[in-house]
Coordinates of C-alpha atoms in Angstrom, one line a residue:
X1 CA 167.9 66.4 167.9
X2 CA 166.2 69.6 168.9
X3 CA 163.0 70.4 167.5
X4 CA 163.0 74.0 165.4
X5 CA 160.1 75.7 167.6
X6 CA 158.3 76.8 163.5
X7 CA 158.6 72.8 162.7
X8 CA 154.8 72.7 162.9
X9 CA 153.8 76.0 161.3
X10 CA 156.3 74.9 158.3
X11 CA 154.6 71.7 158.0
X12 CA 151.3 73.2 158.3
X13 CA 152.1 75.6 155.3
X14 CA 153.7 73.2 153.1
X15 CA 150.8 70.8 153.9
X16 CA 148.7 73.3 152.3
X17 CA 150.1 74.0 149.1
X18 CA 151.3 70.1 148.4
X19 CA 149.1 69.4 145.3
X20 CA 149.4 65.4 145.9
X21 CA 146.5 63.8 147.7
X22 CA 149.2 60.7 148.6
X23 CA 152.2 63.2 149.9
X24 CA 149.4 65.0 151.4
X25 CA 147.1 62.3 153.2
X26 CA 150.9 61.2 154.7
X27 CA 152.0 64.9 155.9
X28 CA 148.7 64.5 157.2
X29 CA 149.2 61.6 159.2
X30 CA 152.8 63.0 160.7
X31 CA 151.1 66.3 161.8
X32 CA 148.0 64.8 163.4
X33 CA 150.5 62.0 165.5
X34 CA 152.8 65.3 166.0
X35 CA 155.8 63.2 164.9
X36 CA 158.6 65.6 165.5
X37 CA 161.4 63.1 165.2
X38 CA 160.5 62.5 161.6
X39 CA 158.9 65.9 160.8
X40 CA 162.2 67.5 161.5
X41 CA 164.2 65.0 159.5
X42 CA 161.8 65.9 156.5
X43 CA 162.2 69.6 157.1
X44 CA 165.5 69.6 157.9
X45 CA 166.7 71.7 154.6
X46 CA 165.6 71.4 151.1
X47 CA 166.9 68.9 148.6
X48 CA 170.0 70.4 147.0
X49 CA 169.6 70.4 143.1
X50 CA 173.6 69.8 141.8
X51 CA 175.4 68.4 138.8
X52 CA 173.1 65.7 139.3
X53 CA 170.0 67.1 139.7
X54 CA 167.9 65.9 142.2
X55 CA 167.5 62.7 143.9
X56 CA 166.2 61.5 147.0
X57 CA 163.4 59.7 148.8
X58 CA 160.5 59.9 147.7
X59 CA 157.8 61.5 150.2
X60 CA 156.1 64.5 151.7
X61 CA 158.4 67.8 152.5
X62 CA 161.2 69.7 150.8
X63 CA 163.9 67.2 151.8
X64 CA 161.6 64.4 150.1
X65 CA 161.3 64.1 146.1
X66 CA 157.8 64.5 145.6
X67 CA 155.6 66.7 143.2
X68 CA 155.9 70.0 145.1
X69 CA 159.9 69.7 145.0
X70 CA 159.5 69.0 140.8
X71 CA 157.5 72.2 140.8
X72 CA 160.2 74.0 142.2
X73 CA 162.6 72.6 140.1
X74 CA 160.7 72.8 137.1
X75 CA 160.0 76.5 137.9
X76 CA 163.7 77.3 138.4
X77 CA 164.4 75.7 135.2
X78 CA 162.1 77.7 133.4
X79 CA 163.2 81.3 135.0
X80 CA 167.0 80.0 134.0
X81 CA 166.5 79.2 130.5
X82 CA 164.6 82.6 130.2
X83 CA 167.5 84.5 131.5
X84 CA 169.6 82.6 129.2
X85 CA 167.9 83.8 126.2
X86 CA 166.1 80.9 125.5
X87 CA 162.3 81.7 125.7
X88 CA 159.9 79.7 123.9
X89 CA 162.0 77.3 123.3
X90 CA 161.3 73.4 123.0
X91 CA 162.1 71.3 126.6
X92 CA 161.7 67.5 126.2
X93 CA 160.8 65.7 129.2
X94 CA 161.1 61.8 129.3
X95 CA 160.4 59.5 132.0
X96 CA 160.9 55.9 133.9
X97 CA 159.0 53.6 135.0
X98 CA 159.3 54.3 138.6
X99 CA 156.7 55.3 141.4
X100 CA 155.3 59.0 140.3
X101 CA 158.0 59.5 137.6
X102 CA 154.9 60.3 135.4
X103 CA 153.3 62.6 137.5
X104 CA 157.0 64.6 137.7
X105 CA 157.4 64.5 134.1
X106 CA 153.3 65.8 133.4
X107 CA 154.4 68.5 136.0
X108 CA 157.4 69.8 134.3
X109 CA 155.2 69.7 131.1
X110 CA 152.9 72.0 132.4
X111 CA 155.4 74.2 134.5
X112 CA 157.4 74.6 131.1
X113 CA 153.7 75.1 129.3
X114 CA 153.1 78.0 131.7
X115 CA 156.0 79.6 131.5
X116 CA 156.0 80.5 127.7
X117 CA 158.4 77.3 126.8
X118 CA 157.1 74.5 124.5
X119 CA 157.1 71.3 126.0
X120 CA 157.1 68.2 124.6
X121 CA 156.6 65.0 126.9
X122 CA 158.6 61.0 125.5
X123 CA 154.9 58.8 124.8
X124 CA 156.1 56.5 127.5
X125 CA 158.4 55.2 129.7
X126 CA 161.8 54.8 128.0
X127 CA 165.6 54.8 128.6
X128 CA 167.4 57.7 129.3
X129 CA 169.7 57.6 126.6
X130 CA 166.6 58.5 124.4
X131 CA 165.9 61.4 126.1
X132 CA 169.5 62.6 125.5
X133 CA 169.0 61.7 121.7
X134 CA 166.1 63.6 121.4
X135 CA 167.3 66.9 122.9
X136 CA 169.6 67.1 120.2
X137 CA 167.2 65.8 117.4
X138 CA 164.7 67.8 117.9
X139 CA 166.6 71.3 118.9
X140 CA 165.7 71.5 122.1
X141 CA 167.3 74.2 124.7
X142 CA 167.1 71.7 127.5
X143 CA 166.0 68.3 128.5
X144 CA 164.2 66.4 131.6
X145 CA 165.2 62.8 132.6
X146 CA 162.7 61.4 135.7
X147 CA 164.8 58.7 136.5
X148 CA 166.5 57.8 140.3
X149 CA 168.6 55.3 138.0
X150 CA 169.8 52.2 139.8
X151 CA 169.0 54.0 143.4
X152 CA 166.4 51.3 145.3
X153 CA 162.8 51.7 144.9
X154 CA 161.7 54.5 147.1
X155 CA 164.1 56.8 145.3
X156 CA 163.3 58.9 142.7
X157 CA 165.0 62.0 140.7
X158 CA 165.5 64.6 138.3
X159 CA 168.5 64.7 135.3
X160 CA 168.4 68.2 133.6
X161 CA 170.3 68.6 130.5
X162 CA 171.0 71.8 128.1
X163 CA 170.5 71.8 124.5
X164 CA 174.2 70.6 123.7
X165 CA 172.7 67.0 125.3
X166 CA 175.2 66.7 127.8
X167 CA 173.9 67.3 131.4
X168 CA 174.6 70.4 133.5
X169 CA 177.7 71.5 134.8
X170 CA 179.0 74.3 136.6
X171 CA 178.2 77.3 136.6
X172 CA 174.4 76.4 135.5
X173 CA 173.7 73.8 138.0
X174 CA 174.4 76.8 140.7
X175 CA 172.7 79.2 138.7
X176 CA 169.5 77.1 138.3
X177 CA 169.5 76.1 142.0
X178 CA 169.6 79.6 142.9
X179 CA 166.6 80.2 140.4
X180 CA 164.8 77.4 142.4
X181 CA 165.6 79.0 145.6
X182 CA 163.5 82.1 144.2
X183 CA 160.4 80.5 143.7
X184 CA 157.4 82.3 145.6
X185 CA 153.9 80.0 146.5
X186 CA 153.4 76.9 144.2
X187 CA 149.9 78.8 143.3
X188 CA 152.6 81.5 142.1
X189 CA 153.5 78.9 139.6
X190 CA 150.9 78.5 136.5
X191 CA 150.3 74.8 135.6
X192 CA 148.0 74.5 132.7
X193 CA 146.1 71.6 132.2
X194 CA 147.2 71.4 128.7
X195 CA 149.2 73.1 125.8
X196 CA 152.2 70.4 125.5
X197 CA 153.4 67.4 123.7
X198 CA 153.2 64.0 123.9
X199 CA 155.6 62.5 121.1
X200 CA 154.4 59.7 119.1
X201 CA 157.1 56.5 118.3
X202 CA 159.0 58.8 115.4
X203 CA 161.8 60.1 118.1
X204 CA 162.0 56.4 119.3
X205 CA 162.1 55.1 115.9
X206 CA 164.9 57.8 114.7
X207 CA 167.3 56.6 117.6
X208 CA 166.9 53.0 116.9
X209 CA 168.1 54.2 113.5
X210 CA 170.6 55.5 114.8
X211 CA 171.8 52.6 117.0
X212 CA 172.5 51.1 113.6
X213 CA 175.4 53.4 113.3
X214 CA 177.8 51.9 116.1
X215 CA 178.5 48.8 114.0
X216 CA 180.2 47.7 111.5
X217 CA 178.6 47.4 108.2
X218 CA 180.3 43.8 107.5
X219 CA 180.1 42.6 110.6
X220 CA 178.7 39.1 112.0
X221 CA 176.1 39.6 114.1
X222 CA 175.8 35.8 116.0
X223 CA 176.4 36.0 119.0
X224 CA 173.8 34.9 121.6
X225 CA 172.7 36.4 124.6
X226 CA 171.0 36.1 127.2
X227 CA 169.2 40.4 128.6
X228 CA 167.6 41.2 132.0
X229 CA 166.0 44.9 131.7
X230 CA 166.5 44.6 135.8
X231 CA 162.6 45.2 136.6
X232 CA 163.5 48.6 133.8
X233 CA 162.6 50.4 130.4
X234 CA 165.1 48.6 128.7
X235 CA 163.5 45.3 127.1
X236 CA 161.5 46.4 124.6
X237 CA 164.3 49.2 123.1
X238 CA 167.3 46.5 123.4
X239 CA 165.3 43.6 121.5
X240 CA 164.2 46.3 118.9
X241 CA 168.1 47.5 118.2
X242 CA 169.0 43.5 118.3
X243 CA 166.9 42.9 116.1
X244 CA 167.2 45.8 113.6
X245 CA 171.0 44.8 113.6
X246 CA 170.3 41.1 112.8
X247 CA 171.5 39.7 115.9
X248 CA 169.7 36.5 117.4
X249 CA 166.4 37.0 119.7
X250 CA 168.0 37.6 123.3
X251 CA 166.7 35.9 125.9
X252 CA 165.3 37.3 128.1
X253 CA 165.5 37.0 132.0
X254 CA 161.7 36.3 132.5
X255 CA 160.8 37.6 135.9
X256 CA 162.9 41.1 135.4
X257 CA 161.5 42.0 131.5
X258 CA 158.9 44.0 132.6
X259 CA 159.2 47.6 134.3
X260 CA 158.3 47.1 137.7
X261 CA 158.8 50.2 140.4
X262 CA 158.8 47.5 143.4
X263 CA 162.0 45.6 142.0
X264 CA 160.7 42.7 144.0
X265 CA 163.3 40.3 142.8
X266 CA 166.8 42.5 143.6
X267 CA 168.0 44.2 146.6
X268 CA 169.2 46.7 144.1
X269 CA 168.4 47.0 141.2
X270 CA 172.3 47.7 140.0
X271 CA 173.7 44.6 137.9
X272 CA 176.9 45.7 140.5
X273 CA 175.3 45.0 143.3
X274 CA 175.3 41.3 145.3
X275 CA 172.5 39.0 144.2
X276 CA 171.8 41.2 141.6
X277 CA 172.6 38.9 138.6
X278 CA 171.3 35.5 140.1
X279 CA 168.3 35.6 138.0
X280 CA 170.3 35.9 134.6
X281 CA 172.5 33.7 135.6
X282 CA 170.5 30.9 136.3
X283 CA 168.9 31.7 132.8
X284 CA 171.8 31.7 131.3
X285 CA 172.8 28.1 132.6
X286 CA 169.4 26.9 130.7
X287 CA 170.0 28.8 127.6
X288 CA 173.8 28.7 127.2
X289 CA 174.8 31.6 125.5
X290 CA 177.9 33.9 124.9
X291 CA 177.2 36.7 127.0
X292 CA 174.8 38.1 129.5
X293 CA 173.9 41.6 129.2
X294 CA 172.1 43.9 131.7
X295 CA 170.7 47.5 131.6
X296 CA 170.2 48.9 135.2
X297 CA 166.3 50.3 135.6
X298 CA 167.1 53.2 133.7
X299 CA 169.0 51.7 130.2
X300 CA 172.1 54.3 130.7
X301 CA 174.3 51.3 132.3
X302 CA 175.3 48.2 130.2
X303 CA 176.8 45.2 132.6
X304 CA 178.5 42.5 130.8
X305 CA 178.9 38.6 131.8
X306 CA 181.0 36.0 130.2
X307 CA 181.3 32.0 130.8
X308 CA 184.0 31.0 132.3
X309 CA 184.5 27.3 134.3
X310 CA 186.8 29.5 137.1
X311 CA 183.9 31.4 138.3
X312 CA 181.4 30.1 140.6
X313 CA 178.0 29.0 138.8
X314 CA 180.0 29.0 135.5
X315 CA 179.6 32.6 134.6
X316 CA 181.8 35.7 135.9
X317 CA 180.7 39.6 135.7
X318 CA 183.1 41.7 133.3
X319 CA 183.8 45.0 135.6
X320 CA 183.4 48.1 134.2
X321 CA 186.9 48.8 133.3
X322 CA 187.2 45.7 131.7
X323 CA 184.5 46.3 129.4
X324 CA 185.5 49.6 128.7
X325 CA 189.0 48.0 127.6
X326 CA 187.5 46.1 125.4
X327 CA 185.1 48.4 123.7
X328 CA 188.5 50.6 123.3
X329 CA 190.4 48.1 121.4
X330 CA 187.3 46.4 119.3
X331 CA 186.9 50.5 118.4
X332 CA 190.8 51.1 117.9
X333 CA 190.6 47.8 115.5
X334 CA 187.7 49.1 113.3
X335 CA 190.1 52.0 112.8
X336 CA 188.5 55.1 115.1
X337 CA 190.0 58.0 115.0
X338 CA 189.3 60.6 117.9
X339 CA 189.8 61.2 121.3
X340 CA 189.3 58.3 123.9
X341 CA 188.1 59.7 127.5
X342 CA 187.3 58.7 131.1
X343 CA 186.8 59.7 134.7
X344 CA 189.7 60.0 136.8
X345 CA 188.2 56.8 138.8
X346 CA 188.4 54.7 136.2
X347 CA 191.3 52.4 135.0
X348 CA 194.4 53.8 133.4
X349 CA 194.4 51.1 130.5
X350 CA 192.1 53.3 128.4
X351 CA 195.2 55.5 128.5
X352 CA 197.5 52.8 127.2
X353 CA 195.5 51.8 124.6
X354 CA 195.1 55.2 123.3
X355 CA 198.7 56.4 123.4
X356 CA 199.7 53.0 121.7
X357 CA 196.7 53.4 118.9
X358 CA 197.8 57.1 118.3
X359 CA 194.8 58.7 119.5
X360 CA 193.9 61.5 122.2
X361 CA 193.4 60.8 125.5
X362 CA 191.5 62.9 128.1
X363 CA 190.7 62.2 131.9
X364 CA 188.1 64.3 133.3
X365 CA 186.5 64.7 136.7
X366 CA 183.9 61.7 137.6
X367 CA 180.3 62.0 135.6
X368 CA 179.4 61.6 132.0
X369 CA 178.7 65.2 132.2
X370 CA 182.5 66.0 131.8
X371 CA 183.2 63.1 129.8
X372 CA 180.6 63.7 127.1
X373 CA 182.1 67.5 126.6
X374 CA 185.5 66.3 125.8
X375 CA 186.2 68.1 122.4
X376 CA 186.3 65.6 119.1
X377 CA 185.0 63.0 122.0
X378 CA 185.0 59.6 119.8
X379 CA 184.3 57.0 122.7
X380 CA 184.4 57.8 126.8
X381 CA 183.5 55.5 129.8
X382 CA 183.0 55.5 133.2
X383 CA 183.8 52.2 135.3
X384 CA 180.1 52.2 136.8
X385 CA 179.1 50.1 133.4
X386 CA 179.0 53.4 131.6
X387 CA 180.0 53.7 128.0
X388 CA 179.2 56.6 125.3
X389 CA 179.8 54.4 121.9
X390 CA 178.1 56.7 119.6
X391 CA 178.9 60.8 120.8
X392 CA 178.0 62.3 118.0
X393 CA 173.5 61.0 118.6
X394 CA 174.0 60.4 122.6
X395 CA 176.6 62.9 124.8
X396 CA 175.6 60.6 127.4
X397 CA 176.3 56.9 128.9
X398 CA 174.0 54.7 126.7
X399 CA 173.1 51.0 127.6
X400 CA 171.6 49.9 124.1
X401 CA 174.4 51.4 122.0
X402 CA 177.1 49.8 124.2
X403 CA 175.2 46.7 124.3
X404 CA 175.1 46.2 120.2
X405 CA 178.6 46.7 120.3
X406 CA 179.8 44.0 122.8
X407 CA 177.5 41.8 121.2
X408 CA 179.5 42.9 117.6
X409 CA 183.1 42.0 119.3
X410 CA 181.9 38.7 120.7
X411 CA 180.5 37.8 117.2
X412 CA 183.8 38.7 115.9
X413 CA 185.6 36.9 118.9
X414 CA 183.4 34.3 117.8
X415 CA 184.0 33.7 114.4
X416 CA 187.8 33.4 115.0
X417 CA 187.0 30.7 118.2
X418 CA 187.8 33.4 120.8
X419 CA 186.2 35.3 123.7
X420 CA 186.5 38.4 125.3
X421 CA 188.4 36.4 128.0
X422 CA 190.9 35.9 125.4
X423 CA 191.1 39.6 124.4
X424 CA 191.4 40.8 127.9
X425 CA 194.9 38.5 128.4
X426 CA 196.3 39.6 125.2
X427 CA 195.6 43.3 126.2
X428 CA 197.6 42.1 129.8
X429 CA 200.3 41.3 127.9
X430 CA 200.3 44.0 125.5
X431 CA 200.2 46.6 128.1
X432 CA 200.5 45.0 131.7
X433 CA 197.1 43.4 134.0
X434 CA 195.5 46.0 134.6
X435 CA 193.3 44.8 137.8
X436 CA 190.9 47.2 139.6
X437 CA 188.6 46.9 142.6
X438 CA 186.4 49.1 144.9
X439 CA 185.9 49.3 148.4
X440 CA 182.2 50.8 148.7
X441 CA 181.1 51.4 152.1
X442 CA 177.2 52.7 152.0
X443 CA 176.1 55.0 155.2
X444 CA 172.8 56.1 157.3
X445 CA 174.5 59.1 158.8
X446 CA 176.2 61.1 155.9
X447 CA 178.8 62.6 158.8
X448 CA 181.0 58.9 158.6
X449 CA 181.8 60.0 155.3
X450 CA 183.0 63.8 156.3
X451 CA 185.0 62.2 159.1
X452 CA 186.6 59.6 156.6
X453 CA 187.7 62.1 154.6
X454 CA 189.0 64.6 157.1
X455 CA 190.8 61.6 158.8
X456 CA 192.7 60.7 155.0
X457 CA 193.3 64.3 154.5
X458 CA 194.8 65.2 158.0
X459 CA 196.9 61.8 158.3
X460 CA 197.6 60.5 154.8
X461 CA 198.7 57.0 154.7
X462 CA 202.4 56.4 153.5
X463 CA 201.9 52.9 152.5
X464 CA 199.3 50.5 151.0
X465 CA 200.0 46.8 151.0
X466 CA 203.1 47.6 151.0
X467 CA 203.4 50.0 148.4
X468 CA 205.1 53.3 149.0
X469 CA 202.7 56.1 148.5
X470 CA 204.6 58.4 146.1
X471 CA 202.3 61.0 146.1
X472 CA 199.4 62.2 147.6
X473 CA 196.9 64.6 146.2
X474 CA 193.9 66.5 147.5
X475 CA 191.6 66.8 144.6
X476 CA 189.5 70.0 146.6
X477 CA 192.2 71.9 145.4
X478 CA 192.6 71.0 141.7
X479 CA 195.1 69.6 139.2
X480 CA 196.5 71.6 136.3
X481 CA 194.2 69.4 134.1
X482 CA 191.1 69.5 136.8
X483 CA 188.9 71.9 138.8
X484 CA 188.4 71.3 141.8
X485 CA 186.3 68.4 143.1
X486 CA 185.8 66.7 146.5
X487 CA 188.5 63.7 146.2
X488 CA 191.3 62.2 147.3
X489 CA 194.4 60.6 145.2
X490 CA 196.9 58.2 145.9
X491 CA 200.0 57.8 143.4
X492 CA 201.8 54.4 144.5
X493 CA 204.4 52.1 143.3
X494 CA 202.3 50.2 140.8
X495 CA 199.2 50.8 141.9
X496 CA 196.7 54.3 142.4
X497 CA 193.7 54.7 144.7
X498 CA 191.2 57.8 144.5
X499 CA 188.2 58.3 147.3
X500 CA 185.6 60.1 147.3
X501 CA 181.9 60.9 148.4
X502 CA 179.4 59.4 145.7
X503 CA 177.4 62.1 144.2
X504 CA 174.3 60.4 143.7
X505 CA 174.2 57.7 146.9
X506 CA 174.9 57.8 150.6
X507 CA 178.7 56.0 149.8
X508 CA 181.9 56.3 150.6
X509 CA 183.7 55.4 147.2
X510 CA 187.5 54.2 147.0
X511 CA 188.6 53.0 143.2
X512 CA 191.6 50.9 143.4
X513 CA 193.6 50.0 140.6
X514 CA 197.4 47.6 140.3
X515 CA 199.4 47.5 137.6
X516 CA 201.3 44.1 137.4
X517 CA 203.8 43.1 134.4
X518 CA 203.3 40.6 132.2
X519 CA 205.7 38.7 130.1
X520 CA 204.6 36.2 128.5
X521 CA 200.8 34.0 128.9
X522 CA 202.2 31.6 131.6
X523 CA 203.0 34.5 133.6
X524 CA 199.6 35.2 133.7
X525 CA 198.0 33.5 136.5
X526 CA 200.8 34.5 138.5
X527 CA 199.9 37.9 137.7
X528 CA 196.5 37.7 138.5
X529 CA 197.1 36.2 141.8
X530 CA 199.7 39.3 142.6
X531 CA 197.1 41.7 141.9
X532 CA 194.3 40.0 144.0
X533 CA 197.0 39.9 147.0
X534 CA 197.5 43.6 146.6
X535 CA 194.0 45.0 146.4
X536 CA 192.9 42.8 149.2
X537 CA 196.2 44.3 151.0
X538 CA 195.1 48.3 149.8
X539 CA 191.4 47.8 151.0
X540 CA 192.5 46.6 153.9
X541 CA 194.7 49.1 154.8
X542 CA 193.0 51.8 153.2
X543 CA 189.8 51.0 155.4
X544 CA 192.1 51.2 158.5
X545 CA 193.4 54.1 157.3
X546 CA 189.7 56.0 157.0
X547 CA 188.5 54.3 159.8
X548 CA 185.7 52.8 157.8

């Protein structure tokens, strides 16, 4: 790597405007050892703000998230909602529990403050999906979510949404980042010391009255659980919606209740990830309850778990498609009327369901950002564990709201002496097993991803396990029902696979999904095994394929 002969000069200056004694005291550092190698990696560009904000390392330099980046970004913000009309309106910040997700969120107070918006600032740490609810509640023109999600613990980032409480999309994330791009000297940028608000419990205490809204009036609420907040905001939120709703007390996963930026008990601190869920699970072999539940750091994700004497340690994770089946068919059998939506990614049971129940169906590009604008959206999920139960108070995934309502269908479940193990084989043999799986391949240099892709595009693969690819689509150029999107998709005998870059991580994302017939409930072991044997065969050949 050749070193750009201004490296130091641009160091130097950024050095002196970088209003954070700790990003400043390790620029510091870098400069005095002249530490090229990682100067140059750190000054390589800027951080790109896009449809999902920002998010990135945290650390000193533009292509690090640290306060003089939020500045920026809040600044650009600011000049875009002007332009659009919308000065002196209200922009509600909220915030995680990460490291400096406070600062960022005081910061975007006062940029906002300073620029003739009013800003009003969530009184703690809280779940995402309560920032989304307050946008709408309290009129606001946009809204700020510090949050890196489920990234690992040195990541942190910045979710902007507009006052419809769906997050950006086209054309405004490209308007904003160019509105970024425009900001002079950070001393340019006034930052008043105070002239915002910080909220008391009333916006907290209007969405946990809202959360009431997702169940059934008549309902049974006992099903037990066991929760892990995963070292999030979650736990105090989810206990106070469980317990307005009448549900038992969940147990909680003891050494991941409490927010903790280090997540010193997960590699990742994504209920997806491996090793993720040992904790709850060994809880839940003490407590013995119906389900396991998990919000990732930031509340937006719900993961489900179920026992089953099959699965090793007694207890197998739902994936997200299977969860979102079943929230589909516990919604269709309360009588919802609406449209059902998901991302293109995720399984095409939802589709089934619909079409059978009489209701709309949409498929939109990957993101709750396209999900939540599907017009007369009733329920929409993405197989990440993200489910919008409730449009109508969060256009966003939400982690509590999804949470009451599998706890609702278990109780149900319950009450006749079934599980959702049961529901999900008579929805096999209503409309066939629906069996996805992913192969996930996480990168250091972002270029194995760019040569996957060009690989697929340039020599397609004409068979997958054996399946005859039947059509091949490249997703850059757009569908009739999509714009255009970086993506592969695959169109097989029985089966459908879709790759693509993830927008938020350093991954190489492949969603694989079989279809296998079912006819009656002995067939259904048989079926289960066919569809393991063919999305081991697709991964395997699908890897060979990218080269990956």
């Amino acid at each position: 790597m050749t070193t750009p002969p201004d490296l130091l000069a641009r160091a130097s200056a950024w050095l002196d405007e970088d209003p954070d004694p700790d990003t400043r005291e390790e620029l510091a550092k870098l400069l005095a050892a002249e530490d090229t190698a990682e100067l140059t990696t750190r000054f390589a560009g800027t951080l790109q703000f896009g449809t999902a904000g920002l998010r990135g390392e945290l650390g000193a330099g533009p292509m690090r998230m640290n306060r003089s980046v939020v500045i920026r970004a809040a600044a650009g913000l600011a000049a875009y909602l002007k332009d659009q009309g919308q000065a002196g309106g209200l922009v509600v910040i909220g915030y995680d529990a990460r490291y400096k997700s406070a600062d960022f969120a005081r910061d975007t107070a006062a940029v906002m403050t300073g620029a003739g918006l009013r800003a009003a600032v969530l009184p703690r740490p809280l779940p995402t999906p309560v920032l989304a609810y307050a946008i709408r509640h309290l009129g606001a023109v946009a809204g700020v979510e510090v949050t890196a999600s489920h990234n690992p613990p040195r990541d942190n980032g910045y979710k902007v949404y507009l006052g419809d409480g769906s997050q950006i999309v086209p054309p405004a994330d490209g308007e904003i980042a160019a509105a970024i791009a425009a900001v002079g000297p950070l001393d340019t940028v006034p930052r008043p010391e105070t002239g915002w608000e910080t909220l008391g419990d009333e916006v907290l205490d209007a969405y946990l009255a809202r959360t009431d809204a997702v169940l059934d009036a008549e309902s049974p609420r006992t099903a037990r659980t066991v929760y892990t907040a995963m070292h999030g905001v979650g736990t105090s939120v989810l206990t106070a919606a469980f317990d307005r709703a009448g549900f038992p007390a969940p147990v909680l996963v003891a050494e991941q209740a409490e927010p903790d930026p280090a997540f010193p008990t997960v590699a990742f601190p994504n209920p997806e990830e491996p090793g993720a869920m040992d904790l709850a699970f060994t809880t839940a072999r003490r407590a013995n309850p119906d389900l396991v539940i998990a919000n990732d750091p930031d509340a937006d994700r719900c993961a489900v778990a179920v026992p089953d004497p099959a699965a090793d340690g007694g207890w197998r994770m739902l994936r997200g498609d299977e969860t979102g089946a079943l929230l589909a068919a516990h919604l269709v059998r309360r009588g919802a009327t609406g449209v059902f939506a998901e991302s293109i990614v995720s399984s095409s049971l939802l589709g089934r369901i619909a079409e059978k129940a009489g209701l709309g169906y949409e498929e939109t590009l990957t993101g709750f950002k396209w999900i939540a604008r599907v017009e007369g959206l009733r329920y929409g999920y993405e197989e990440a564990l993200g489910y919008c139960v409730d449009p109508e108070g969060v256009r966003d995934k939400d982690g509590i709201t999804a949470a009451l309502l599998v706890a609702e269908l278990a109780s149900v479940l319950k009450e006749q002496g079934r599980t959702l193990l049961d529901l999900l084989d008579d929805l096999a043999l209503e409309h066939g097993l629906h069996a996805t799986d992913q192969l996930s391949v996480r990168v250091e240099d972002l270029s194995v991803i760019a040569d996957a892709m060009r690989r697929l595009r340039e020599q397609p693969p004409a068979a997958l396990a054996g399946l005859p690819v039947t059509s091949a689509e490249d997703l850059s150029r757009g569908t009739d029902r999509l714009p255009p999107t970086d993506g592969l998709r695959y169109t097989l005998d029985g089966a459908r696979v879709i790759v693509r870059p993830s927008g938020t991580e350093p991954k190489l994302k492949c969603y694989l999904e079989v279809v296998v017939p079912v006819g009656s409930p002995d067939a259904l072991p048989a079926a289960r095994a066919r569809a393991a044997e063919l999305l081991t065969g697709i991964k395997r050949d699908l890897a060979a394929a990218a080269g990956i």
